[in-house]
Coordinates of C-alpha atoms in Angstrom, one line a residue:
M602 CA -9.4 -84.6 131.0
I603 CA -8.5 -81.5 132.9
Y604 CA -11.6 -79.9 134.2
A605 CA -11.7 -76.1 134.9
Y606 CA -14.1 -73.8 136.7
T607 CA -14.7 -70.2 137.5
G608 CA -13.5 -68.8 140.8
T609 CA -17.1 -68.3 141.7
Q610 CA -17.9 -72.0 141.2
V611 CA -14.9 -73.1 143.2
R612 CA -15.8 -70.8 146.1
A613 CA -19.3 -72.1 146.1
A614 CA -18.0 -75.7 146.3
E615 CA -16.0 -74.6 149.3
Q616 CA -19.1 -73.4 151.2
P617 CA -20.2 -76.8 152.6
L618 CA -16.7 -77.4 153.9
L619 CA -16.5 -73.9 155.4
A620 CA -19.9 -74.4 157.0
A621 CA -18.6 -77.6 158.6
G622 CA -15.8 -75.6 160.2
R623 CA -13.0 -76.8 157.9
G624 CA -11.9 -73.4 156.7
H625 CA -8.5 -73.5 158.5
A626 CA -7.9 -77.1 157.4
L627 CA -8.6 -76.1 153.7
M628 CA -6.0 -73.2 154.0
Q629 CA -3.5 -75.6 155.6
Q630 CA -4.0 -78.2 152.8
A631 CA -3.6 -75.5 150.1
A632 CA -0.5 -74.0 151.8
Y633 CA 1.1 -77.4 152.3
G634 CA 0.5 -78.3 148.6
L635 CA 2.0 -74.9 147.5
A636 CA 5.1 -75.4 149.6
T637 CA 5.5 -79.0 148.4
E638 CA 5.3 -78.0 144.8
V639 CA 7.9 -75.3 145.3
I640 CA 10.3 -77.8 146.8
R641 CA 9.6 -80.4 144.1
T642 CA 10.2 -77.9 141.4
L643 CA 13.5 -76.7 142.9
R644 CA 14.7 -80.3 143.1
R645 CA 13.6 -81.0 139.5
R646 CA 15.6 -78.0 138.4
G647 CA 18.7 -79.3 140.3
Q648 CA 18.6 -76.4 142.7
R649 CA 19.3 -76.7 146.5
V650 CA 16.5 -76.5 149.0
Y651 CA 18.1 -75.7 152.3
G652 CA 19.1 -72.1 152.5
T653 CA 17.2 -71.1 149.4
S654 CA 15.8 -67.5 149.6
V655 CA 12.1 -67.1 149.2
A656 CA 10.2 -63.8 148.8
I657 CA 6.4 -63.9 149.4
L658 CA 4.3 -61.0 148.0
V659 CA 1.4 -61.0 150.5
G660 CA -2.0 -59.5 150.0
K661 CA -4.6 -58.9 152.7
G662 CA -7.0 -61.7 151.8
N663 CA -7.1 -65.5 151.9
N664 CA -4.6 -65.7 149.1
G665 CA -2.1 -63.9 151.3
G666 CA -2.9 -66.3 154.1
D667 CA -2.2 -69.3 151.8
G668 CA 1.2 -67.7 150.9
L669 CA 2.1 -67.1 154.5
Y670 CA 1.3 -70.6 155.7
A671 CA 3.2 -72.0 152.7
G672 CA 6.1 -69.7 153.8
A673 CA 5.9 -71.1 157.3
F674 CA 6.2 -74.7 155.9
L675 CA 9.1 -73.6 153.8
A676 CA 10.9 -71.9 156.7
G677 CA 10.5 -75.2 158.6
R678 CA 12.4 -76.9 155.8
G679 CA 15.3 -74.5 156.1
L680 CA 14.5 -72.0 153.4
R681 CA 15.1 -68.3 154.1
T682 CA 11.6 -66.8 153.9
T683 CA 10.7 -63.1 153.7
A684 CA 7.1 -61.9 153.5
V685 CA 6.4 -58.5 151.9
L686 CA 3.1 -57.1 153.1
T687 CA 1.9 -55.3 150.0
T688 CA -1.2 -53.7 151.6
G689 CA 0.1 -53.1 155.1
S690 CA -1.9 -56.0 156.6
A691 CA -2.3 -59.7 156.3
P692 CA -4.5 -62.5 157.8
P693 CA -3.3 -62.3 161.5
D694 CA -3.3 -66.1 162.3
A695 CA -1.2 -66.8 159.1
L696 CA 1.1 -63.9 159.8
A697 CA 1.7 -65.2 163.4
A698 CA 2.4 -68.7 162.1
F699 CA 4.9 -67.3 159.6
R700 CA 6.7 -65.4 162.3
R701 CA 6.8 -68.3 164.7
A702 CA 8.4 -70.4 161.9
G703 CA 11.2 -67.8 161.7
G704 CA 10.0 -65.9 158.7
W705 CA 11.1 -62.2 158.2
V706 CA 8.4 -59.6 157.6
E707 CA 8.7 -56.4 155.6
E708 CA 6.0 -53.8 154.9
L709 CA 5.8 -52.1 151.4
T710 CA 5.9 -48.3 151.6
A711 CA 7.1 -45.7 149.2
A712 CA 10.3 -45.5 151.1
T713 CA 10.9 -49.3 151.1
L714 CA 9.8 -50.0 147.5
P715 CA 13.2 -49.7 145.8
R716 CA 15.0 -51.9 148.3
L717 CA 12.2 -54.5 148.4
A718 CA 12.0 -54.6 144.6
H719 CA 15.7 -55.3 144.4
A720 CA 15.7 -57.9 147.1
T721 CA 12.6 -59.7 145.6
A722 CA 14.1 -59.7 142.1
A723 CA 17.3 -61.3 143.6
A724 CA 15.4 -64.1 145.5
D725 CA 15.7 -67.7 144.4
V726 CA 11.9 -68.1 144.7
V727 CA 9.1 -65.5 144.5
I728 CA 5.6 -66.4 145.5
D729 CA 2.8 -64.2 144.2
A730 CA 0.1 -64.3 146.9
M731 CA -1.4 -60.8 146.4
L732 CA -4.8 -61.4 144.7
G733 CA -6.9 -64.5 144.7
T734 CA -9.8 -65.9 142.7
G735 CA -12.3 -63.4 144.1
A736 CA -10.3 -60.3 143.1
R737 CA -11.8 -57.9 140.5
G738 CA -9.4 -55.8 138.4
G739 CA -5.6 -55.8 138.8
L740 CA -2.9 -54.5 141.0
N741 CA -2.7 -50.8 141.7
G742 CA -0.8 -48.2 143.6
L743 CA 2.5 -49.3 145.3
T744 CA 1.8 -53.0 144.6
A745 CA 1.6 -52.3 140.9
D746 CA 4.8 -50.2 141.2
L747 CA 6.5 -53.1 143.0
V748 CA 5.7 -55.6 140.3
L749 CA 6.9 -53.2 137.6
A750 CA 10.1 -52.6 139.5
I751 CA 10.7 -56.4 139.9
G752 CA 10.2 -56.9 136.2
A753 CA 12.6 -54.1 135.4
A754 CA 15.3 -55.3 137.8
Q755 CA 18.5 -56.1 135.8
D756 CA 20.1 -58.3 138.3
R757 CA 17.4 -60.9 138.5
G758 CA 18.9 -64.4 138.3
P759 CA 17.3 -67.6 137.1
G760 CA 14.7 -67.5 140.0
L761 CA 11.4 -69.4 140.2
I762 CA 8.2 -67.4 140.2
V763 CA 5.2 -69.2 141.6
A764 CA 1.6 -67.9 141.5
C765 CA -0.6 -68.9 144.5
D766 CA -3.9 -70.1 143.0
V767 CA -3.8 -67.5 140.1
P768 CA -1.3 -64.9 138.9
S769 CA -2.4 -61.6 140.4
G770 CA -4.2 -59.6 137.8
V771 CA -5.5 -62.6 135.9
D772 CA -9.3 -63.1 136.1
A773 CA -9.9 -66.6 137.3
G774 CA -13.2 -66.9 135.3
T775 CA -12.3 -65.5 131.9
G776 CA -8.5 -65.3 131.5
T777 CA -8.5 -61.6 130.9
A778 CA -5.5 -59.8 132.5
V779 CA -4.9 -56.4 133.9
S780 CA -1.3 -55.2 133.7
P781 CA 1.0 -55.4 135.5
V782 CA 1.1 -59.1 136.0
L783 CA 4.1 -61.0 137.3
P784 CA 4.5 -63.9 134.8
A785 CA 4.8 -67.2 136.7
D786 CA 6.9 -70.2 135.9
L787 CA 4.5 -72.3 138.0
T788 CA 0.9 -71.8 139.1
V789 CA -0.2 -73.9 142.0
T790 CA -4.0 -73.7 142.1
F791 CA -6.3 -75.2 144.8
G792 CA -9.3 -77.5 144.6
A793 CA -9.7 -77.4 140.8
A794 CA -8.2 -75.7 137.8
K795 CA -9.5 -72.2 137.1
I796 CA -10.7 -71.3 133.6
G797 CA -8.5 -68.2 133.5
L798 CA -5.4 -70.4 133.7
L799 CA -6.4 -72.2 130.5
A800 CA -7.6 -69.3 128.3
N801 CA -5.6 -66.5 126.7
P802 CA -4.3 -64.0 127.6
G803 CA -4.2 -65.4 131.2
A804 CA -2.7 -68.7 130.1
G805 CA 0.4 -66.8 129.0
Y806 CA 1.2 -65.8 132.6
T807 CA 0.7 -69.1 134.3
G808 CA 3.6 -71.3 133.3
D809 CA 3.1 -74.9 134.4
V810 CA -0.2 -75.5 136.2
V811 CA -0.5 -77.9 139.2
V812 CA -3.8 -78.6 140.9
V813 CA -3.7 -79.3 144.6
P814 CA -6.9 -81.3 145.6
I815 CA -8.5 -80.1 148.8
G816 CA -11.7 -82.3 148.8
L817 CA -14.0 -80.1 146.6
E818 CA -14.7 -82.8 143.9
P819 CA -18.2 -83.9 145.3
Y820 CA -19.4 -80.3 145.3
L821 CA -18.2 -79.1 141.8
P822 CA -20.7 -78.7 138.9
I823 CA -20.3 -79.8 135.3
P824 CA -17.1 -78.0 134.3
P825 CA -17.6 -75.2 131.8
L826 CA -14.1 -75.7 130.4
Q827 CA -11.9 -78.8 129.9
R828 CA -8.8 -80.0 128.2
V829 CA -8.0 -83.2 126.4
E830 CA -4.8 -84.7 127.8
R831 CA -2.4 -87.0 126.1
H832 CA -3.7 -90.2 127.8
D833 CA -7.2 -89.3 126.5
L834 CA -6.0 -89.8 123.0
T835 CA -5.8 -93.5 123.4
A836 CA -9.6 -93.7 124.0
L837 CA -10.5 -91.1 121.4
L838 CA -8.4 -92.0 118.3
P839 CA -10.3 -93.9 115.7
T840 CA -8.9 -97.3 114.7
P841 CA -9.9 -99.2 111.5
A842 CA -11.8 -102.4 111.9
R843 CA -10.3 -105.7 110.6
D844 CA -12.6 -105.6 107.6
A845 CA -12.3 -101.8 106.9
H846 CA -11.8 -100.4 103.4
K847 CA -11.2 -96.9 102.1
Y848 CA -14.8 -96.0 102.0
T849 CA -15.7 -97.2 105.5
R850 CA -12.6 -95.3 106.8
G851 CA -14.2 -92.1 105.5
V852 CA -14.0 -89.9 102.4
L853 CA -13.2 -86.2 102.8
G854 CA -14.0 -83.6 100.2
I855 CA -11.5 -80.7 100.1
V856 CA -12.2 -77.4 98.5
A857 CA -9.0 -75.4 99.0
G858 CA -6.2 -73.6 97.1
S859 CA -6.3 -71.2 94.2
A860 CA -4.0 -70.2 91.3
E861 CA -2.4 -67.7 93.7
F862 CA -2.1 -70.1 96.7
P863 CA -2.0 -73.7 95.3
G864 CA 0.2 -74.8 98.2
A865 CA -2.7 -74.5 100.7
A866 CA -4.5 -77.3 98.8
V867 CA -1.5 -79.6 99.1
L868 CA -1.1 -78.9 102.9
A869 CA -4.8 -79.4 103.6
C870 CA -4.7 -82.8 101.7
R871 CA -1.5 -83.8 103.5
G872 CA -3.1 -83.0 106.9
A873 CA -6.2 -85.1 106.0
L874 CA -4.1 -88.1 104.8
A875 CA -1.9 -88.0 107.8
A876 CA -5.0 -88.1 110.0
G877 CA -5.9 -91.5 108.6
V878 CA -8.9 -90.7 106.4
G879 CA -9.6 -93.5 103.8
M880 CA -9.8 -91.2 100.8
V881 CA -9.5 -87.5 99.8
R882 CA -11.4 -86.0 96.9
Y883 CA -10.0 -82.6 95.9
F884 CA -11.9 -79.8 94.1
G885 CA -10.0 -76.8 92.8
P886 CA -8.4 -75.0 89.8
P887 CA -6.1 -76.8 87.4
E888 CA -2.9 -75.2 88.8
A889 CA -3.7 -76.4 92.4
A890 CA -5.0 -79.8 91.2
E891 CA -1.7 -80.5 89.3
L892 CA 0.3 -79.6 92.4
V893 CA -1.8 -81.9 94.5
R894 CA -1.4 -84.8 92.1
Q895 CA 2.4 -84.4 92.2
A896 CA 2.6 -84.0 96.0
C897 CA -0.2 -86.4 97.0
P898 CA -0.8 -89.1 94.3
E899 CA -3.3 -90.8 96.8
V900 CA -5.7 -87.9 96.3
V901 CA -8.4 -88.1 93.7
C902 CA -8.7 -84.7 91.9
S903 CA -12.3 -84.3 90.8
D904 CA -14.0 -82.0 88.3
S905 CA -17.5 -83.0 89.3
S906 CA -19.9 -80.8 91.2
V907 CA -19.8 -80.6 95.0
S908 CA -23.4 -81.8 95.1
A909 CA -22.6 -84.9 93.2
A910 CA -19.6 -85.9 95.3
H911 CA -19.8 -89.0 97.5
V912 CA -18.1 -87.9 100.7
Q913 CA -18.7 -88.1 104.5
A914 CA -17.4 -84.6 105.3
W915 CA -16.0 -81.4 103.8
M916 CA -13.0 -79.2 104.5
V917 CA -13.2 -75.8 102.7
G918 CA -11.6 -72.4 102.5
S919 CA -7.8 -72.7 102.9
G920 CA -5.9 -70.6 100.3
I921 CA -9.1 -69.1 98.7
G922 CA -9.4 -65.4 98.1
P923 CA -12.4 -63.1 97.5
A924 CA -11.8 -63.1 93.8
D925 CA -11.9 -67.0 93.5
T926 CA -15.6 -67.1 92.7
E927 CA -15.7 -70.7 91.5
Q928 CA -14.0 -72.0 94.6
L929 CA -16.2 -69.8 96.8
A930 CA -19.3 -71.2 95.1
R931 CA -18.0 -74.7 95.9
C932 CA -17.5 -73.7 99.5
T933 CA -21.1 -72.4 99.7
A934 CA -22.4 -75.7 98.3
A935 CA -20.4 -77.8 100.7
I936 CA -21.5 -75.7 103.7
G937 CA -25.1 -76.2 102.7
S938 CA -24.7 -79.9 102.0
G939 CA -25.9 -81.0 105.5
L940 CA -22.6 -82.9 106.1
P941 CA -20.0 -82.0 108.7
V942 CA -17.8 -79.2 107.3
V943 CA -14.5 -77.6 108.5
V944 CA -14.7 -74.0 107.4
D945 CA -11.3 -72.3 107.2
A946 CA -9.9 -68.9 106.2
G947 CA -11.3 -67.8 102.8
A948 CA -14.6 -69.6 103.2
L949 CA -15.5 -67.7 106.4
P950 CA -16.8 -64.6 104.6
V951 CA -19.4 -66.8 102.7
L952 CA -20.7 -68.5 105.8
P953 CA -24.4 -67.9 106.4
D954 CA -25.3 -66.0 109.5
T955 CA -26.6 -69.1 111.2
V956 CA -25.6 -72.7 110.7
A957 CA -25.5 -75.8 113.0
S958 CA -22.9 -77.3 115.3
H959 CA -21.6 -79.8 112.7
I960 CA -20.1 -76.8 110.9
L961 CA -16.7 -76.1 112.5
L962 CA -15.1 -72.6 112.0
T963 CA -11.3 -72.4 112.4
P964 CA -10.4 -68.7 112.5
H965 CA -7.5 -66.9 114.0
A966 CA -8.2 -63.8 116.1
G967 CA -8.2 -61.5 113.1
E968 CA -10.6 -63.7 111.1
L969 CA -12.9 -64.1 114.1
A970 CA -13.0 -60.3 114.6
G971 CA -14.1 -60.0 111.0
L972 CA -16.8 -62.6 111.4
L973 CA -18.2 -61.0 114.6
S974 CA -18.1 -57.6 113.0
R975 CA -20.2 -58.9 110.1
I976 CA -22.9 -60.5 112.2
S977 CA -23.0 -58.5 115.4
G978 CA -21.3 -55.1 115.0
A979 CA -17.7 -53.7 115.0
T980 CA -15.1 -55.9 116.7
N981 CA -11.4 -55.7 116.3
R982 CA -8.5 -58.2 116.8
P983 CA -7.3 -56.6 120.1
A984 CA -10.8 -57.1 121.5
V985 CA -10.8 -60.8 120.6
E986 CA -7.3 -61.3 122.0
T987 CA -8.2 -59.5 125.3
D988 CA -11.0 -62.0 126.1
T989 CA -10.6 -65.1 123.8
L990 CA -13.1 -67.1 125.8
L991 CA -15.8 -64.6 125.4
A992 CA -15.1 -64.1 121.7
A993 CA -15.2 -67.9 121.0
R994 CA -18.4 -68.4 123.0
T995 CA -20.1 -65.4 121.4
A996 CA -19.3 -66.6 117.9
A997 CA -20.6 -70.1 118.7
D998 CA -23.8 -68.8 120.2
L999 CA -24.5 -66.3 117.4
T1000 CA -23.8 -68.6 114.5
G1001 CA -24.8 -71.9 115.9
A1002 CA -21.5 -73.3 114.7
T1003 CA -18.7 -75.0 116.6
V1004 CA -15.8 -72.5 116.7
L1005 CA -12.1 -73.3 117.0
L1006 CA -10.2 -70.1 117.8
K1007 CA -6.5 -70.7 116.9
G1008 CA -3.7 -69.4 119.1
A1009 CA -1.0 -70.3 121.6
T1010 CA -4.0 -71.7 123.5
T1011 CA -6.6 -72.9 121.1
L1012 CA -10.2 -72.8 122.3
V1013 CA -13.1 -74.9 120.9
A1014 CA -16.6 -73.6 121.7
A1015 CA -19.9 -75.1 120.8
P1016 CA -23.3 -73.3 121.3
R1017 CA -24.3 -73.3 124.9
S1018 CA -21.8 -76.0 125.8
V1019 CA -18.5 -76.6 127.5
V1020 CA -15.4 -75.1 126.0
F1021 CA -12.2 -77.1 125.2
S1022 CA -8.8 -75.5 125.7
Q1023 CA -5.7 -77.0 124.1
A1024 CA -2.1 -75.8 124.5
D1025 CA -0.1 -78.8 123.3
G1026 CA 2.0 -77.1 120.7
T1027 CA 5.2 -75.1 120.2
P1028 CA 5.7 -71.5 119.1
W1029 CA 7.3 -72.9 116.0
L1030 CA 3.8 -73.8 114.8
A1031 CA 3.3 -70.1 114.0
T1032 CA 4.4 -70.7 110.4
A1033 CA 2.7 -70.4 107.0
G1034 CA 0.4 -73.4 106.2
S1035 CA 0.2 -74.7 109.7
G1036 CA -3.5 -73.8 109.8
D1037 CA -4.1 -75.6 106.5
V1038 CA -2.7 -78.8 107.9
L1039 CA -4.8 -78.4 111.0
A1040 CA -8.0 -77.9 109.0
G1041 CA -7.2 -80.9 106.8
M1042 CA -6.5 -83.1 109.9
I1043 CA -9.8 -82.2 111.6
G1044 CA -11.7 -82.7 108.3
G1045 CA -10.1 -86.2 108.2
L1046 CA -11.4 -86.9 111.7
F1047 CA -14.9 -85.7 110.8
A1048 CA -15.0 -88.0 107.8
Q1049 CA -13.9 -91.0 109.9
S1050 CA -16.4 -90.4 112.6
G1051 CA -19.4 -91.5 110.4
P1052 CA -22.3 -93.2 112.2
D1053 CA -20.0 -93.7 115.2
V1054 CA -19.9 -90.0 116.0
G1055 CA -21.8 -90.7 119.2
R1056 CA -18.7 -92.2 120.8
Y1057 CA -17.2 -88.7 120.9
L1058 CA -19.9 -87.5 123.3
V1059 CA -17.7 -87.7 126.4
P1060 CA -19.8 -89.3 129.2
G1061 CA -19.9 -88.0 132.8
R1062 CA -18.9 -84.5 133.6
T1063 CA -19.4 -82.8 130.2
E1064 CA -22.1 -81.6 127.9
A1065 CA -19.8 -81.3 124.8
G1066 CA -21.1 -82.3 121.4
P1067 CA -19.1 -84.7 119.3
W1068 CA -17.8 -82.0 116.8
A1069 CA -16.2 -80.0 119.6
V1070 CA -14.5 -83.1 121.0
L1071 CA -13.2 -84.1 117.5
A1072 CA -11.9 -80.5 117.0
A1073 CA -10.2 -80.5 120.4
L1074 CA -8.7 -83.9 119.5
G1075 CA -7.4 -82.5 116.2
A1076 CA -5.9 -79.4 117.9
S1077 CA -4.2 -81.6 120.5
L1078 CA -2.7 -83.9 117.8
H1079 CA -1.6 -80.9 115.7
G1080 CA 0.2 -79.4 118.7
L1081 CA 1.9 -82.7 119.6
A1082 CA 2.9 -83.2 116.0
G1083 CA 4.5 -79.7 116.0
Q1084 CA 6.4 -80.6 119.2
A1085 CA 7.6 -83.9 117.6
A1086 CA 8.7 -82.2 114.4
S1087 CA 10.6 -79.5 116.4
A1088 CA 12.2 -82.2 118.6
A1089 CA 13.4 -84.0 115.5
A1090 CA 15.0 -80.7 114.5
D1091 CA 16.8 -80.4 117.9
G1092 CA 14.2 -77.9 119.0
G1093 CA 14.5 -75.8 116.0
P1094 CA 12.0 -74.3 113.5
I1095 CA 9.7 -76.4 111.5
T1096 CA 7.5 -76.1 108.3
A1097 CA 3.9 -77.0 108.0
G1098 CA 4.8 -80.0 105.9
Q1099 CA 7.0 -81.4 108.7
V1100 CA 4.0 -81.2 111.0
A1101 CA 2.0 -83.4 108.6
D1102 CA 5.0 -85.8 108.4
A1103 CA 5.2 -86.1 112.2
L1104 CA 1.5 -86.7 112.7
P1105 CA 1.4 -90.5 111.9
H1106 CA 4.3 -91.1 114.4
V1107 CA 2.4 -89.2 117.2
W1108 CA -0.8 -91.0 116.3
G1109 CA 1.0 -94.4 116.3
K1110 CA 2.6 -93.7 119.7
H1111 CA -0.7 -93.1 121.3
S1112 CA -2.5 -95.9 119.5
M1113 CA 0.1 -98.4 120.8
L1114 CA -0.6 -97.3 124.3
S1115 CA -4.2 -98.5 124.0
N1116 CA -3.3 -102.0 122.8

């Protein structure tokens, strides 16, 4: 797992070390880690190190000090380093060390801005060390003008942009961002990952994230946000017992599709089957049921009532519109069944105002805005996208449900619990039907959990309920399957059906690692 914290929590964890007089040592550790990652990344890219030009955008606080000490380390390795003092001042000890190492210092003024913007845009490496985790708001004045000018420069080559701790303008605790922000290829963060690096929109500015340990681990609290990594899948993926049969492996009921959107039913069923569920029972109109029979002969198409169905979990809502009254009635019955339910798309409007955490909602930003507007007052999609973490947490706390907010970074929030953040996919997953496959996959995982659901209560540094863990696991698998499908197409576009096809291979790869 990756564990992430607010900037406030990380600064509080630093206090015992600062009180022990280790402040300078912490800054040196952070700076050395930053410099080391710059060199490692240059080598990985096949670029030279000696003689490489580095421009460091320096603020007046500790973040600027980290950047200057890193610049001193880099100068000592033969890189040509220039520090641009964006506020006219910098931590004096760090500035003196930078100068002693042979670094060149420039001061940003209205007169020097055009020249410094051009020179920075042409540098091989740009280090953003302007604002740190304690900053509120974004860049302003000449500093904002400088970042805008760098972004607009036409002669910028394939340089490396590195954020020191967090990209300036991104809130370390929430992921909200105040423009302008210089998008990083790499963010080197100190002590622990920051929440703002793993939640949209901030996650869109960070590039790769590398954590440099500086000894804070004993002083950090339970992490409010975490991420399932690939090696976690080996411990979390369910595996059938030797004497398993289709019923012990879980039966999932699916209410999806309509006469207008029968394909959604097929994709939801394919997602569930690919996720290893023992059996799928499908409920829907004849047009959709016939398509399901043709595409998925393994699925049992049922005309019985939802209340009479023998299933361990439900997945409802994909491809259902407001005029599909019979399907919506089935959705309502499934949600009220007391079983775990994945509630997608068309079933969200019939959700009761309050439910329980075994009900998982899977909205995109627009659908979540509609849900929040219904239960708490007017909210729009831009407001959700501006602070995805707040929106997901708010929806979970208001409804009592577990909420999976889909996006480039998918968030899973349970009421008054930690949040999971997954970013395992590819932009090619933004395709029709992809969400139907995801909902079916997670429904399949819910059905398989059965009485063993307690194993998904991750021990140690977490308070996450099992349904949030299963949803995060599903989001991770969905993203990895999307990557695998695109890789099989030489990095090209994919369809939702190809994601379902790729899932068993991704699953098998990680299952073999645990054997």
